[in-house]
PDB file of C-alpha atoms in Angstrom:
ATOM      1  CA  UNK S   1     161.976 172.324 113.308  1.00  0.00           C
ATOM      2  CA  UNK S   2     158.540 172.526 111.756  1.00  0.00           C
ATOM      3  CA  UNK S   3     157.672 175.671 109.944  1.00  0.00           C
ATOM      4  CA  UNK S   4     154.750 177.262 108.185  1.00  0.00           C
ATOM      5  CA  UNK S   5     155.726 180.077 105.884  1.00  0.00           C
ATOM      6  CA  UNK S   6     154.011 182.581 103.684  1.00  0.00           C
ATOM      7  CA  UNK S   7     154.788 182.176  99.997  1.00  0.00           C
ATOM      8  CA  UNK S   8     157.202 184.636  98.443  1.00  0.00           C
ATOM      9  CA  UNK S   9     155.132 186.535  95.795  1.00  0.00           C
ATOM     10  CA  UNK S  10     158.145 186.460  93.505  1.00  0.00           C
ATOM     11  CA  UNK S  11     157.195 182.858  92.680  1.00  0.00           C
ATOM     12  CA  UNK S  12     154.055 184.188  90.995  1.00  0.00           C
ATOM     13  CA  UNK S  13     155.454 185.882  87.944  1.00  0.00           C
ATOM     14  CA  UNK S  14     154.802 185.749  84.227  1.00  0.00           C
ATOM     15  CA  UNK S  15     153.564 187.766  81.221  1.00  0.00           C
ATOM     16  CA  UNK S  16     152.045 191.065  82.383  1.00  0.00           C
ATOM     17  CA  UNK S  17     148.702 192.242  81.056  1.00  0.00           C
ATOM     18  CA  UNK S  18     147.505 194.688  83.713  1.00  0.00           C
ATOM     19  CA  UNK S  19     144.070 193.090  83.268  1.00  0.00           C
ATOM     20  CA  UNK S  20     144.414 189.864  85.291  1.00  0.00           C
ATOM     21  CA  UNK S  21     144.636 187.867  82.099  1.00  0.00           C
ATOM     22  CA  UNK S  22     147.095 185.462  83.883  1.00  0.00           C
ATOM     23  CA  UNK S  23     146.836 183.662  87.170  1.00  0.00           C
ATOM     24  CA  UNK S  24     149.934 185.353  88.675  1.00  0.00           C
ATOM     25  CA  UNK S  25     148.040 188.672  88.353  1.00  0.00           C
ATOM     26  CA  UNK S  26     145.038 187.289  90.236  1.00  0.00           C
ATOM     27  CA  UNK S  27     146.637 185.294  93.050  1.00  0.00           C
ATOM     28  CA  UNK S  28     146.729 186.813  96.573  1.00  0.00           C
ATOM     29  CA  UNK S  29     149.351 185.571  99.015  1.00  0.00           C
ATOM     30  CA  UNK S  30     148.017 185.117 102.502  1.00  0.00           C
ATOM     31  CA  UNK S  31     149.863 184.485 105.793  1.00  0.00           C
ATOM     32  CA  UNK S  32     147.536 182.182 107.801  1.00  0.00           C
ATOM     33  CA  UNK S  33     149.471 183.030 110.972  1.00  0.00           C
ATOM     34  CA  UNK S  34     148.369 186.639 110.864  1.00  0.00           C
ATOM     35  CA  UNK S  35     145.687 187.040 108.217  1.00  0.00           C
ATOM     36  CA  UNK S  36     142.162 185.791 107.594  1.00  0.00           C
ATOM     37  CA  UNK S  37     141.153 184.361 104.233  1.00  0.00           C
ATOM     38  CA  UNK S  38     139.469 187.260 102.331  1.00  0.00           C
ATOM     39  CA  UNK S  39     135.663 187.140 102.107  1.00  0.00           C
ATOM     40  CA  UNK S  40     134.009 187.006  98.694  1.00  0.00           C
ATOM     41  CA  UNK S  41     130.546 186.276  97.341  1.00  0.00           C
ATOM     42  CA  UNK S  42     132.178 183.962  94.852  1.00  0.00           C
ATOM     43  CA  UNK S  43     134.472 181.030  95.299  1.00  0.00           C
ATOM     44  CA  UNK S  44     137.794 180.901  97.113  1.00  0.00           C
ATOM     45  CA  UNK S  45     140.572 178.528  96.081  1.00  0.00           C
ATOM     46  CA  UNK S  46     143.302 178.131  98.597  1.00  0.00           C
ATOM     47  CA  UNK S  47     146.664 176.780  97.438  1.00  0.00           C
ATOM     48  CA  UNK S  48     148.745 175.158 100.188  1.00  0.00           C
ATOM     49  CA  UNK S  49     152.211 173.609  99.819  1.00  0.00           C
ATOM     50  CA  UNK S  50     153.426 170.499 101.545  1.00  0.00           C
ATOM     51  CA  UNK S  51     157.261 170.649 101.233  1.00  0.00           C
ATOM     52  CA  UNK S  52     158.006 167.179 102.557  1.00  0.00           C
ATOM     53  CA  UNK S  53     159.679 164.091 101.063  1.00  0.00           C
ATOM     54  CA  UNK S  54     160.532 162.332 104.322  1.00  0.00           C
ATOM     55  CA  UNK S  55     157.855 159.760 103.578  1.00  0.00           C
ATOM     56  CA  UNK S  56     159.334 159.133 100.141  1.00  0.00           C
ATOM     57  CA  UNK S  57     162.758 158.655 101.714  1.00  0.00           C
ATOM     58  CA  UNK S  58     161.389 156.126 104.207  1.00  0.00           C
ATOM     59  CA  UNK S  59     159.635 154.328 101.338  1.00  0.00           C
ATOM     60  CA  UNK S  60     162.917 154.068  99.475  1.00  0.00           C
ATOM     61  CA  UNK S  61     161.815 156.406  96.710  1.00  0.00           C
ATOM     62  CA  UNK S  62     163.779 159.173  94.952  1.00  0.00           C
ATOM     63  CA  UNK S  63     163.879 162.251  97.247  1.00  0.00           C
ATOM     64  CA  UNK S  64     163.308 165.713  95.882  1.00  0.00           C
ATOM     65  CA  UNK S  65     159.511 166.079  96.240  1.00  0.00           C
ATOM     66  CA  UNK S  66     159.962 168.694  98.989  1.00  0.00           C
ATOM     67  CA  UNK S  67     160.788 171.123  96.100  1.00  0.00           C
ATOM     68  CA  UNK S  68     157.548 170.181  94.329  1.00  0.00           C
ATOM     69  CA  UNK S  69     155.171 172.875  95.605  1.00  0.00           C
ATOM     70  CA  UNK S  70     157.179 175.856  94.395  1.00  0.00           C
ATOM     71  CA  UNK S  71     157.897 174.107  91.042  1.00  0.00           C
ATOM     72  CA  UNK S  72     154.119 173.825  90.456  1.00  0.00           C
ATOM     73  CA  UNK S  73     153.494 177.398  91.558  1.00  0.00           C
ATOM     74  CA  UNK S  74     155.927 178.762  89.003  1.00  0.00           C
ATOM     75  CA  UNK S  75     154.160 176.955  86.171  1.00  0.00           C
ATOM     76  CA  UNK S  76     150.634 177.712  87.409  1.00  0.00           C
ATOM     77  CA  UNK S  77     151.542 181.435  87.569  1.00  0.00           C
ATOM     78  CA  UNK S  78     152.003 181.643  83.819  1.00  0.00           C
ATOM     79  CA  UNK S  79     148.630 180.142  82.885  1.00  0.00           C
ATOM     80  CA  UNK S  80     145.718 182.238  81.652  1.00  0.00           C
ATOM     81  CA  UNK S  81     142.939 183.349  84.009  1.00  0.00           C
ATOM     82  CA  UNK S  82     139.359 182.741  82.801  1.00  0.00           C
ATOM     83  CA  UNK S  83     137.838 182.911  86.289  1.00  0.00           C
ATOM     84  CA  UNK S  84     135.007 185.159  87.357  1.00  0.00           C
ATOM     85  CA  UNK S  85     136.048 188.454  88.929  1.00  0.00           C
ATOM     86  CA  UNK S  86     134.615 187.523  92.355  1.00  0.00           C
ATOM     87  CA  UNK S  87     136.549 184.212  92.408  1.00  0.00           C
ATOM     88  CA  UNK S  88     139.579 184.405  94.702  1.00  0.00           C
ATOM     89  CA  UNK S  89     142.812 182.423  94.042  1.00  0.00           C
ATOM     90  CA  UNK S  90     144.808 182.459  97.257  1.00  0.00           C
ATOM     91  CA  UNK S  91     148.251 181.164  97.968  1.00  0.00           C
ATOM     92  CA  UNK S  92     148.104 180.270 101.703  1.00  0.00           C
ATOM     93  CA  UNK S  93     151.718 179.271 102.192  1.00  0.00           C
ATOM     94  CA  UNK S  94     153.607 176.059 102.800  1.00  0.00           C
ATOM     95  CA  UNK S  95     154.024 173.505 105.566  1.00  0.00           C
ATOM     96  CA  UNK S  96     157.655 172.286 105.766  1.00  0.00           C
ATOM     97  CA  UNK S  97     159.285 169.162 107.170  1.00  0.00           C
ATOM     98  CA  UNK S  98     162.859 170.160 108.166  1.00  0.00           C
ATOM     99  CA  UNK S  99     163.773 167.628 110.825  1.00  0.00           C
ATOM    100  CA  UNK S 100     162.405 164.329 109.572  1.00  0.00           C
ATOM    101  CA  UNK S 101     159.411 164.323 111.954  1.00  0.00           C
ATOM    102  CA  UNK S 102     156.734 163.226 109.474  1.00  0.00           C
ATOM    103  CA  UNK S 103     153.987 162.739 112.082  1.00  0.00           C
ATOM    104  CA  UNK S 104     154.169 166.302 113.384  1.00  0.00           C
ATOM    105  CA  UNK S 105     154.340 167.735 109.892  1.00  0.00           C
ATOM    106  CA  UNK S 106     151.194 165.835 108.899  1.00  0.00           C
ATOM    107  CA  UNK S 107     149.510 167.225 112.084  1.00  0.00           C
ATOM    108  CA  UNK S 108     150.375 170.768 111.075  1.00  0.00           C
ATOM    109  CA  UNK S 109     149.027 170.070 107.583  1.00  0.00           C
ATOM    110  CA  UNK S 110     145.840 168.636 108.991  1.00  0.00           C
ATOM    111  CA  UNK S 111     145.173 171.639 111.181  1.00  0.00           C
ATOM    112  CA  UNK S 112     145.863 173.974 108.293  1.00  0.00           C
ATOM    113  CA  UNK S 113     143.420 172.149 106.040  1.00  0.00           C
ATOM    114  CA  UNK S 114     140.767 172.399 108.744  1.00  0.00           C
ATOM    115  CA  UNK S 115     141.482 176.102 109.069  1.00  0.00           C
ATOM    116  CA  UNK S 116     140.974 176.693 105.354  1.00  0.00           C
ATOM    117  CA  UNK S 117     137.725 174.780 105.211  1.00  0.00           C
ATOM    118  CA  UNK S 118     136.429 176.687 108.254  1.00  0.00           C
ATOM    119  CA  UNK S 119     137.156 179.918 106.367  1.00  0.00           C
ATOM    120  CA  UNK S 120     135.072 178.747 103.345  1.00  0.00           C
ATOM    121  CA  UNK S 121     138.042 178.134 101.116  1.00  0.00           C
ATOM    122  CA  UNK S 122     138.501 175.091  98.896  1.00  0.00           C
ATOM    123  CA  UNK S 123     141.975 173.596  99.644  1.00  0.00           C
ATOM    124  CA  UNK S 124     144.247 172.679  96.727  1.00  0.00           C
ATOM    125  CA  UNK S 125     147.363 171.029  98.181  1.00  0.00           C
ATOM    126  CA  UNK S 126     150.698 170.748  96.411  1.00  0.00           C
ATOM    127  CA  UNK S 127     153.081 167.902  97.317  1.00  0.00           C
ATOM    128  CA  UNK S 128     155.420 166.619  98.392  1.00  0.00           C
ATOM    129  CA  UNK S 129     155.210 162.887  98.998  1.00  0.00           C
ATOM    130  CA  UNK S 130     151.848 161.056  98.940  1.00  0.00           C
ATOM    131  CA  UNK S 131     151.983 161.004 102.707  1.00  0.00           C
ATOM    132  CA  UNK S 132     150.270 164.348 102.114  1.00  0.00           C
ATOM    133  CA  UNK S 133     147.053 162.267 101.901  1.00  0.00           C
ATOM    134  CA  UNK S 134     147.012 161.190 105.541  1.00  0.00           C
ATOM    135  CA  UNK S 135     147.299 164.769 106.857  1.00  0.00           C
ATOM    136  CA  UNK S 136     144.938 166.097 104.238  1.00  0.00           C
ATOM    137  CA  UNK S 137     142.183 163.568 104.951  1.00  0.00           C
ATOM    138  CA  UNK S 138     142.418 164.138 108.709  1.00  0.00           C
ATOM    139  CA  UNK S 139     142.142 167.845 108.141  1.00  0.00           C
ATOM    140  CA  UNK S 140     138.862 167.279 106.302  1.00  0.00           C
ATOM    141  CA  UNK S 141     137.731 164.840 108.993  1.00  0.00           C
ATOM    142  CA  UNK S 142     138.558 167.305 111.778  1.00  0.00           C
ATOM    143  CA  UNK S 143     136.726 170.084 110.017  1.00  0.00           C
ATOM    144  CA  UNK S 144     133.544 167.965 109.725  1.00  0.00           C
ATOM    145  CA  UNK S 145     133.758 166.944 113.385  1.00  0.00           C
ATOM    146  CA  UNK S 146     134.386 170.498 114.565  1.00  0.00           C
ATOM    147  CA  UNK S 147     131.448 171.775 112.597  1.00  0.00           C
ATOM    148  CA  UNK S 148     129.210 168.926 113.832  1.00  0.00           C
ATOM    149  CA  UNK S 149     128.702 167.640 110.282  1.00  0.00           C
ATOM    150  CA  UNK S 150     127.961 163.935 110.306  1.00  0.00           C
ATOM    151  CA  UNK S 151     128.834 163.171 106.711  1.00  0.00           C
ATOM    152  CA  UNK S 152     130.863 160.513 104.923  1.00  0.00           C
ATOM    153  CA  UNK S 153     134.023 161.152 102.974  1.00  0.00           C
ATOM    154  CA  UNK S 154     135.108 159.009 100.040  1.00  0.00           C
ATOM    155  CA  UNK S 155     138.630 159.072  98.586  1.00  0.00           C
ATOM    156  CA  UNK S 156     139.297 158.913  94.847  1.00  0.00           C
ATOM    157  CA  UNK S 157     142.975 158.379  94.147  1.00  0.00           C
ATOM    158  CA  UNK S 158     144.571 158.482  90.647  1.00  0.00           C
ATOM    159  CA  UNK S 159     147.588 156.333  91.166  1.00  0.00           C
ATOM    160  CA  UNK S 160     149.665 153.345  90.053  1.00  0.00           C
ATOM    161  CA  UNK S 161     149.982 152.276  93.687  1.00  0.00           C
ATOM    162  CA  UNK S 162     147.410 151.381  96.343  1.00  0.00           C
ATOM    163  CA  UNK S 163     149.526 153.032  99.017  1.00  0.00           C
ATOM    164  CA  UNK S 164     148.138 150.489 101.449  1.00  0.00           C
ATOM    165  CA  UNK S 165     151.409 149.316 102.931  1.00  0.00           C
ATOM    166  CA  UNK S 166     151.390 148.528 106.674  1.00  0.00           C
ATOM    167  CA  UNK S 167     152.796 151.258 108.864  1.00  0.00           C
ATOM    168  CA  UNK S 168     153.939 148.802 111.530  1.00  0.00           C
ATOM    169  CA  UNK S 169     157.579 149.856 110.955  1.00  0.00           C
ATOM    170  CA  UNK S 170     156.934 153.487 110.155  1.00  0.00           C
ATOM    171  CA  UNK S 171     154.630 155.893 108.378  1.00  0.00           C
ATOM    172  CA  UNK S 172     155.677 156.711 104.844  1.00  0.00           C
ATOM    173  CA  UNK S 173     154.519 157.697 101.413  1.00  0.00           C
ATOM    174  CA  UNK S 174     153.189 154.167 100.816  1.00  0.00           C
ATOM    175  CA  UNK S 175     151.034 153.892 103.959  1.00  0.00           C
ATOM    176  CA  UNK S 176     148.532 156.802 104.022  1.00  0.00           C
ATOM    177  CA  UNK S 177     145.425 154.930 102.963  1.00  0.00           C
ATOM    178  CA  UNK S 178     146.203 151.979 105.182  1.00  0.00           C
ATOM    179  CA  UNK S 179     146.499 154.408 108.101  1.00  0.00           C
ATOM    180  CA  UNK S 180     143.172 156.018 107.197  1.00  0.00           C
ATOM    181  CA  UNK S 181     141.556 152.580 106.960  1.00  0.00           C
ATOM    182  CA  UNK S 182     142.764 151.624 110.449  1.00  0.00           C
ATOM    183  CA  UNK S 183     141.444 154.864 111.929  1.00  0.00           C
ATOM    184  CA  UNK S 184     138.086 154.252 110.246  1.00  0.00           C
ATOM    185  CA  UNK S 185     137.931 150.927 112.106  1.00  0.00           C
ATOM    186  CA  UNK S 186     138.658 152.679 115.379  1.00  0.00           C
ATOM    187  CA  UNK S 187     135.877 155.256 114.972  1.00  0.00           C
ATOM    188  CA  UNK S 188     133.525 152.665 113.416  1.00  0.00           C
ATOM    189  CA  UNK S 189     133.196 154.533 110.137  1.00  0.00           C
ATOM    190  CA  UNK S 190     133.294 152.962 106.703  1.00  0.00           C
ATOM    191  CA  UNK S 191     136.546 153.154 104.735  1.00  0.00           C
ATOM    192  CA  UNK S 192     135.547 154.370 101.243  1.00  0.00           C
ATOM    193  CA  UNK S 193     138.388 154.350  98.807  1.00  0.00           C
ATOM    194  CA  UNK S 194     138.595 154.087  94.998  1.00  0.00           C
ATOM    195  CA  UNK S 195     141.926 153.883  93.160  1.00  0.00           C
ATOM    196  CA  UNK S 196     142.156 154.540  89.415  1.00  0.00           C
ATOM    197  CA  UNK S 197     145.125 153.362  87.356  1.00  0.00           C
ATOM    198  CA  UNK S 198     146.467 150.533  89.491  1.00  0.00           C
ATOM    199  CA  UNK S 199     149.386 148.637  87.924  1.00  0.00           C
ATOM    200  CA  UNK S 200     150.169 145.028  88.601  1.00  0.00           C
ATOM    201  CA  UNK S 201     153.903 145.728  88.204  1.00  0.00           C
ATOM    202  CA  UNK S 202     153.717 148.387  90.951  1.00  0.00           C
ATOM    203  CA  UNK S 203     151.873 146.418  93.678  1.00  0.00           C
ATOM    204  CA  UNK S 204     152.774 143.032  95.175  1.00  0.00           C
ATOM    205  CA  UNK S 205     150.255 140.303  95.855  1.00  0.00           C
ATOM    206  CA  UNK S 206     150.036 141.250  99.555  1.00  0.00           C
ATOM    207  CA  UNK S 207     148.792 144.733  98.646  1.00  0.00           C
ATOM    208  CA  UNK S 208     146.074 143.293  96.398  1.00  0.00           C
ATOM    209  CA  UNK S 209     145.057 141.105  99.377  1.00  0.00           C
ATOM    210  CA  UNK S 210     144.910 144.132 101.617  1.00  0.00           C
ATOM    211  CA  UNK S 211     142.856 146.051  99.057  1.00  0.00           C
ATOM    212  CA  UNK S 212     140.358 143.091  98.912  1.00  0.00           C
ATOM    213  CA  UNK S 213     140.147 142.833 102.699  1.00  0.00           C
ATOM    214  CA  UNK S 214     139.452 146.577 102.984  1.00  0.00           C
ATOM    215  CA  UNK S 215     136.823 146.608 100.244  1.00  0.00           C
ATOM    216  CA  UNK S 216     138.785 148.906  97.978  1.00  0.00           C
ATOM    217  CA  UNK S 217     137.354 149.642  94.598  1.00  0.00           C
ATOM    218  CA  UNK S 218     139.855 149.998  91.799  1.00  0.00           C
ATOM    219  CA  UNK S 219     140.394 150.146  88.041  1.00  0.00           C
ATOM    220  CA  UNK S 220     143.578 148.623  86.764  1.00  0.00           C
ATOM    221  CA  UNK S 221     145.828 150.442  84.280  1.00  0.00           C
ATOM    222  CA  UNK S 222     144.937 148.012  81.517  1.00  0.00           C
ATOM    223  CA  UNK S 223     141.319 149.221  81.585  1.00  0.00           C
ATOM    224  CA  UNK S 224     142.007 152.799  82.638  1.00  0.00           C
ATOM    225  CA  UNK S 225     141.708 154.498  79.272  1.00  0.00           C
ATOM    226  CA  UNK S 226     139.126 156.200  77.066  1.00  0.00           C
ATOM    227  CA  UNK S 227     138.162 152.926  75.375  1.00  0.00           C
ATOM    228  CA  UNK S 228     136.678 151.803  78.691  1.00  0.00           C
ATOM    229  CA  UNK S 229     135.457 155.238  79.757  1.00  0.00           C
ATOM    230  CA  UNK S 230     131.721 154.355  79.941  1.00  0.00           C
ATOM    231  CA  UNK S 231     132.471 151.655  82.465  1.00  0.00           C
ATOM    232  CA  UNK S 232     134.810 153.915  84.436  1.00  0.00           C
ATOM    233  CA  UNK S 233     132.253 156.744  84.423  1.00  0.00           C
ATOM    234  CA  UNK S 234     129.618 154.394  85.866  1.00  0.00           C
ATOM    235  CA  UNK S 235     131.974 153.250  88.655  1.00  0.00           C
ATOM    236  CA  UNK S 236     132.817 156.820  89.648  1.00  0.00           C
ATOM    237  CA  UNK S 237     129.155 157.919  89.556  1.00  0.00           C
ATOM    238  CA  UNK S 238     128.187 154.951  91.756  1.00  0.00           C
ATOM    239  CA  UNK S 239     130.999 155.666  94.212  1.00  0.00           C
ATOM    240  CA  UNK S 240     129.859 159.327  94.324  1.00  0.00           C
ATOM    241  CA  UNK S 241     126.317 158.291  95.151  1.00  0.00           C
ATOM    242  CA  UNK S 242     127.463 156.356  98.160  1.00  0.00           C
ATOM    243  CA  UNK S 243     129.320 159.215  99.884  1.00  0.00           C
ATOM    244  CA  UNK S 244     128.545 162.767 100.990  1.00  0.00           C
ATOM    245  CA  UNK S 245     131.927 164.288 100.100  1.00  0.00           C
ATOM    246  CA  UNK S 246     134.827 163.303  97.840  1.00  0.00           C
ATOM    247  CA  UNK S 247     138.473 163.996  98.580  1.00  0.00           C
ATOM    248  CA  UNK S 248     140.393 163.765  95.297  1.00  0.00           C
ATOM    249  CA  UNK S 249     144.144 163.061  95.188  1.00  0.00           C
ATOM    250  CA  UNK S 250     146.390 162.653  92.139  1.00  0.00           C
ATOM    251  CA  UNK S 251     149.759 160.930  92.426  1.00  0.00           C
ATOM    252  CA  UNK S 252     151.785 162.111  89.407  1.00  0.00           C
ATOM    253  CA  UNK S 253     153.705 158.870  89.306  1.00  0.00           C
ATOM    254  CA  UNK S 254     150.493 157.221  88.005  1.00  0.00           C
ATOM    255  CA  UNK S 255     151.042 159.017  84.690  1.00  0.00           C
ATOM    256  CA  UNK S 256     153.388 157.567  82.109  1.00  0.00           C
ATOM    257  CA  UNK S 257     156.860 159.025  82.398  1.00  0.00           C
ATOM    258  CA  UNK S 258     156.269 160.268  78.853  1.00  0.00           C
ATOM    259  CA  UNK S 259     154.103 162.863  80.534  1.00  0.00           C
ATOM    260  CA  UNK S 260     155.506 162.951  84.112  1.00  0.00           C
ATOM    261  CA  UNK S 261     159.248 162.143  84.313  1.00  0.00           C
ATOM    262  CA  UNK S 262     159.668 164.319  87.409  1.00  0.00           C
ATOM    263  CA  UNK S 263     158.232 162.026  90.059  1.00  0.00           C
ATOM    264  CA  UNK S 264     159.505 159.804  92.872  1.00  0.00           C
ATOM    265  CA  UNK S 265     158.745 156.532  91.118  1.00  0.00           C
ATOM    266  CA  UNK S 266     158.616 157.029  87.331  1.00  0.00           C
ATOM    267  CA  UNK S 267     157.391 154.385  84.827  1.00  0.00           C
ATOM    268  CA  UNK S 268     156.609 154.528  81.142  1.00  0.00           C
ATOM    269  CA  UNK S 269     153.670 152.165  81.763  1.00  0.00           C
ATOM    270  CA  UNK S 270     151.373 154.763  83.404  1.00  0.00           C
ATOM    271  CA  UNK S 271     148.145 156.368  82.193  1.00  0.00           C
ATOM    272  CA  UNK S 272     147.561 159.467  80.099  1.00  0.00           C
ATOM    273  CA  UNK S 273     146.221 162.944  81.044  1.00  0.00           C
ATOM    274  CA  UNK S 274     143.111 162.598  78.833  1.00  0.00           C
ATOM    275  CA  UNK S 275     141.497 159.868  80.890  1.00  0.00           C
ATOM    276  CA  UNK S 276     142.185 161.767  84.126  1.00  0.00           C
ATOM    277  CA  UNK S 277     140.577 164.933  82.779  1.00  0.00           C
ATOM    278  CA  UNK S 278     137.454 163.016  81.764  1.00  0.00           C
ATOM    279  CA  UNK S 279     137.203 161.414  85.213  1.00  0.00           C
ATOM    280  CA  UNK S 280     137.681 164.779  86.890  1.00  0.00           C
ATOM    281  CA  UNK S 281     134.714 166.088  84.958  1.00  0.00           C
ATOM    282  CA  UNK S 282     132.528 163.381  86.529  1.00  0.00           C
ATOM    283  CA  UNK S 283     133.814 164.061  90.030  1.00  0.00           C
ATOM    284  CA  UNK S 284     133.349 167.810  89.690  1.00  0.00           C
ATOM    285  CA  UNK S 285     129.833 167.349  88.228  1.00  0.00           C
ATOM    286  CA  UNK S 286     128.781 165.410  91.357  1.00  0.00           C
ATOM    287  CA  UNK S 287     129.232 168.682  93.333  1.00  0.00           C
ATOM    288  CA  UNK S 288     130.676 166.590  96.185  1.00  0.00           C
ATOM    289  CA  UNK S 289     134.419 167.345  95.898  1.00  0.00           C
ATOM    290  CA  UNK S 290     135.513 168.979  99.192  1.00  0.00           C
ATOM    291  CA  UNK S 291     139.248 169.104  98.662  1.00  0.00           C
ATOM    292  CA  UNK S 292     142.027 168.237  96.108  1.00  0.00           C
ATOM    293  CA  UNK S 293     145.733 167.573  96.012  1.00  0.00           C
ATOM    294  CA  UNK S 294     148.547 166.598  93.734  1.00  0.00           C
ATOM    295  CA  UNK S 295     151.428 164.456  95.088  1.00  0.00           C
ATOM    296  CA  UNK S 296     154.938 163.324  94.197  1.00  0.00           C
ATOM    297  CA  UNK S 297     156.033 166.276  92.109  1.00  0.00           C
ATOM    298  CA  UNK S 298     159.821 165.875  92.059  1.00  0.00           C
ATOM    299  CA  UNK S 299     161.539 168.700  90.098  1.00  0.00           C
ATOM    300  CA  UNK S 300     164.995 167.102  90.600  1.00  0.00           C
ATOM    301  CA  UNK S 301     164.100 164.559  87.884  1.00  0.00           C
ATOM    302  CA  UNK S 302     161.847 166.708  85.736  1.00  0.00           C
ATOM    303  CA  UNK S 303     162.604 167.416  82.073  1.00  0.00           C
ATOM    304  CA  UNK S 304     161.861 170.900  80.741  1.00  0.00           C
ATOM    305  CA  UNK S 305     159.407 171.415  83.615  1.00  0.00           C
ATOM    306  CA  UNK S 306     157.117 168.898  81.914  1.00  0.00           C
ATOM    307  CA  UNK S 307     155.756 167.324  85.073  1.00  0.00           C
ATOM    308  CA  UNK S 308     155.295 170.721  86.865  1.00  0.00           C
ATOM    309  CA  UNK S 309     153.402 171.938  83.785  1.00  0.00           C
ATOM    310  CA  UNK S 310     151.183 168.873  83.888  1.00  0.00           C
ATOM    311  CA  UNK S 311     150.394 169.470  87.576  1.00  0.00           C
ATOM    312  CA  UNK S 312     149.694 173.117  86.934  1.00  0.00           C
ATOM    313  CA  UNK S 313     147.367 172.312  84.060  1.00  0.00           C
ATOM    314  CA  UNK S 314     145.473 169.764  86.179  1.00  0.00           C
ATOM    315  CA  UNK S 315     144.906 172.455  88.852  1.00  0.00           C
ATOM    316  CA  UNK S 316     143.948 174.981  86.153  1.00  0.00           C
ATOM    317  CA  UNK S 317     141.398 172.449  84.794  1.00  0.00           C
ATOM    318  CA  UNK S 318     139.834 171.822  88.208  1.00  0.00           C
ATOM    319  CA  UNK S 319     139.310 175.448  89.219  1.00  0.00           C
ATOM    320  CA  UNK S 320     137.961 176.406  85.827  1.00  0.00           C
ATOM    321  CA  UNK S 321     135.766 173.360  85.329  1.00  0.00           C
ATOM    322  CA  UNK S 322     134.267 174.021  88.771  1.00  0.00           C
ATOM    323  CA  UNK S 323     132.880 177.460  87.965  1.00  0.00           C
TER     324      UNK S 323
END
């Protein structure tokens, strides 16, 4: 059974000010089955959960990411609100996968992303496995097609893994960008994909070969740090020039487990938050980011909510930096 559900407002609790000094006091929970996204003359941020770890299970990862969206919500709720009064922060519910049918769950997610974009809301998706990317991207693509917008979409992925595994056996959390690449071939569009933080110990030689064949741009973990930021900045800026929109996705397992122990595939060899924040500034400054997600939050293995707090702080940074 596939379900979409409105978020229980009790998840959004924290210190009370009575003056909307905290995000839990500003957020509005919306049921997309029966309500329209509120209209504002400012910006609307629409949080949407993807409670699914079926793709992680198929990819032989540690399950538990289905609990990720609510874990992030609880930590985001406590953070301070510095947004303009006419900026809306909406919680637009969660798409669940309760019967192992990943394809249908991704279809529901895709349609919901399209719906949010059509209602002039900026989607912020909370995962869930990185198979979130396939449904998310197709939701953007469907929106552009529905609106008759002939524009290109580039993907920037912060990740240790290419996630370019073949889906010949099944779709999973390691196949989303391969699936997107194959569909780009079918509709004769260019596959535009940049991956930041790639680790040699997390990708076999076949995946590097696939990345080369597909023209994937990437920065390996050895060079993904502030010492090499000028080079990284130039690569991101050039990528942004070549596309009309940017879909940004962050896989939390790309971070060192010192920062993000609560993920499906943890490693101490990952990158740090500082380089990601600096890169996000460049992406946001391009004014081309159309949608954003965070994947692989797994509270089953988190320590003192550290990973959930990292995810919440990344979202907090994106919405405030974008004002």
